[in-house]
XYZ file of C-alpha atoms in Angstrom:
161
model
C 16.814 -10.776 -7.414
C 15.152 -13.194 -5.098
C 12.468 -13.347 -7.433
C 12.829 -13.525 -10.968
C 10.319 -12.818 -13.397
C 8.166 -10.624 -10.324
C 6.025 -7.786 -10.333
C 6.152 -4.921 -7.736
C 3.210 -3.117 -6.400
C 3.085 0.491 -5.054
C 0.035 1.865 -3.679
C 1.396 5.521 -5.602
C 1.047 7.508 -2.273
C 4.259 9.711 -1.320
C 6.775 8.127 1.131
C 7.336 4.036 1.274
C 4.941 3.504 -2.703
C 7.623 6.332 -3.658
C 10.645 4.418 -2.402
C 9.644 1.043 -3.475
C 8.791 1.990 -7.276
C 12.002 3.368 -7.107
C 13.582 0.631 -5.878
C 11.643 -1.568 -8.448
C 13.100 0.622 -11.467
C 17.095 0.309 -10.280
C 16.930 -3.406 -10.232
C 14.614 -3.480 -14.058
C 11.557 -4.660 -12.167
C 8.202 -4.209 -13.687
C 5.761 -2.464 -11.086
C 2.363 -1.720 -11.005
C 0.275 1.358 -9.364
C -2.161 0.880 -7.401
C -4.819 4.312 -6.949
C -7.321 4.158 -4.995
C -9.643 6.312 -7.623
C -9.065 8.752 -10.414
C -9.087 11.825 -7.804
C -6.175 10.772 -5.285
C -3.452 12.135 -6.588
C -5.602 15.707 -7.146
C -6.099 15.541 -3.354
C -2.869 14.323 -2.221
C 0.418 16.155 -3.015
C 2.428 13.170 -4.060
C 6.174 14.959 -5.874
C 6.823 12.025 -7.986
C 3.602 10.708 -9.001
C 4.000 11.480 -12.447
C 7.752 9.674 -12.689
C 5.368 6.894 -10.761
C 2.789 6.255 -13.688
C 5.408 6.900 -16.691
C 7.502 4.160 -15.732
C 4.473 1.140 -14.278
C 4.013 -1.141 -16.232
C 0.121 -1.099 -15.081
C -2.516 1.224 -13.590
C -4.981 0.363 -11.488
C -7.596 2.587 -10.556
C -9.606 0.326 -7.312
C -12.742 2.304 -6.788
C -14.539 3.746 -9.943
C -15.650 7.166 -8.917
C -18.351 9.477 -11.324
C -16.611 12.595 -13.239
C -17.824 15.556 -11.134
C -16.693 19.372 -10.198
C -18.132 18.385 -6.810
C -15.066 15.470 -6.103
C -13.350 17.785 -3.069
C -16.904 17.563 -0.774
C -17.373 14.276 -2.027
C -14.257 13.128 -0.738
C -15.467 14.474 2.482
C -18.927 13.613 2.858
C -19.175 10.444 1.308
C -15.980 9.318 2.592
C -14.191 8.491 -0.850
C -10.939 8.847 1.241
C -12.146 5.212 2.472
C -10.777 4.090 -1.006
C -6.898 4.141 0.091
C -8.248 1.450 2.708
C -9.829 -0.644 -0.849
C -6.382 0.204 -2.362
C -4.846 -1.599 0.740
C -6.999 -4.204 0.472
C -6.391 -4.863 -2.987
C -2.677 -4.780 -3.166
C -2.623 -7.647 -0.380
C -4.964 -9.385 -1.985
C -3.168 -9.863 -5.045
C 0.479 -9.406 -3.476
C 2.462 -13.169 -2.421
C 5.243 -11.131 -0.951
C 4.557 -8.453 1.573
C 6.901 -4.911 2.375
C 6.617 -2.728 4.960
C 8.290 0.924 5.122
C 7.543 2.021 9.156
C 9.027 3.316 11.946
C 6.533 0.435 13.859
C 7.616 -3.066 13.949
C 4.773 -5.349 12.571
C 4.102 -6.251 15.958
C 3.959 -2.933 16.918
C 1.505 -2.463 15.194
C -0.549 -5.526 15.840
C -0.443 -4.848 19.475
C -0.808 -0.937 19.509
C -3.942 0.475 17.716
C -3.543 4.152 18.632
C -0.531 3.300 15.484
C -2.354 4.621 12.650
C -1.616 5.437 9.455
C -2.068 3.778 5.548
C 1.159 1.459 6.335
C -0.136 0.388 9.533
C -3.665 -0.264 8.443
C -1.775 -2.756 5.804
C 0.025 -4.406 8.021
C -3.400 -4.975 9.840
C -4.874 -6.237 6.702
C -1.862 -8.471 5.612
C -2.129 -9.918 8.825
C -5.789 -10.771 8.505
C -6.020 -11.642 4.989
C -3.036 -12.388 3.463
C -0.797 -14.904 3.134
C -0.531 -18.752 1.434
C -2.606 -21.458 2.672
C -0.018 -23.357 5.472
C -2.590 -26.680 5.413
C -5.092 -27.012 8.139
C -7.148 -24.041 7.614
C -3.623 -22.051 8.652
C -2.323 -19.273 6.545
C 1.555 -18.773 6.550
C 2.146 -14.764 6.729
C 5.703 -13.287 6.476
C 6.265 -9.614 6.320
C 9.514 -7.759 5.177
C 9.947 -4.848 7.164
C 12.286 -2.073 6.684
C 12.909 0.446 9.759
C 14.067 3.630 7.728
C 14.691 5.222 11.147
C 17.026 2.461 12.063
C 17.874 0.126 9.737
C 19.537 -2.429 11.908
C 16.080 -3.151 13.333
C 14.720 -4.324 9.939
C 13.430 -7.640 9.724
C 10.631 -10.145 8.576
C 8.413 -11.248 10.899
C 6.470 -13.931 10.200
C 2.859 -15.178 11.324
C 0.561 -17.954 11.522
C -2.802 -17.480 11.547
């Protein structure tokens, strides 16, 4: 392990978040789940959600929503789906190392705004608010990009902002 004593983070979604949780578990690394709100898993189908929940050492709900019967209507009318982006931002702020699993490189995500979705939004957040202080008011950011459709393209992408 490159980061002894580290704790991983997972956004609790299907796909890359589930894969990372399984990888953390495989190498006996503790991880926390960052769940947008209490209704997230009721709205989205995440097949491995019970497994992720059981193996997580921390579960953090990012936005508190009221207990209510009309939550599904509120998801749309009050735009509770935006909590997904609040979750991404919380993860970026709390992380020291960034891993992105995407068919699109971080460079492409930054260049082409039409690339959408949760991972693309999270990559943009990483570059906007992530990284470590590098002096002179600048931040150094490294995104470990995994390209699932062609692993040979995977690499670490670095930015200074």
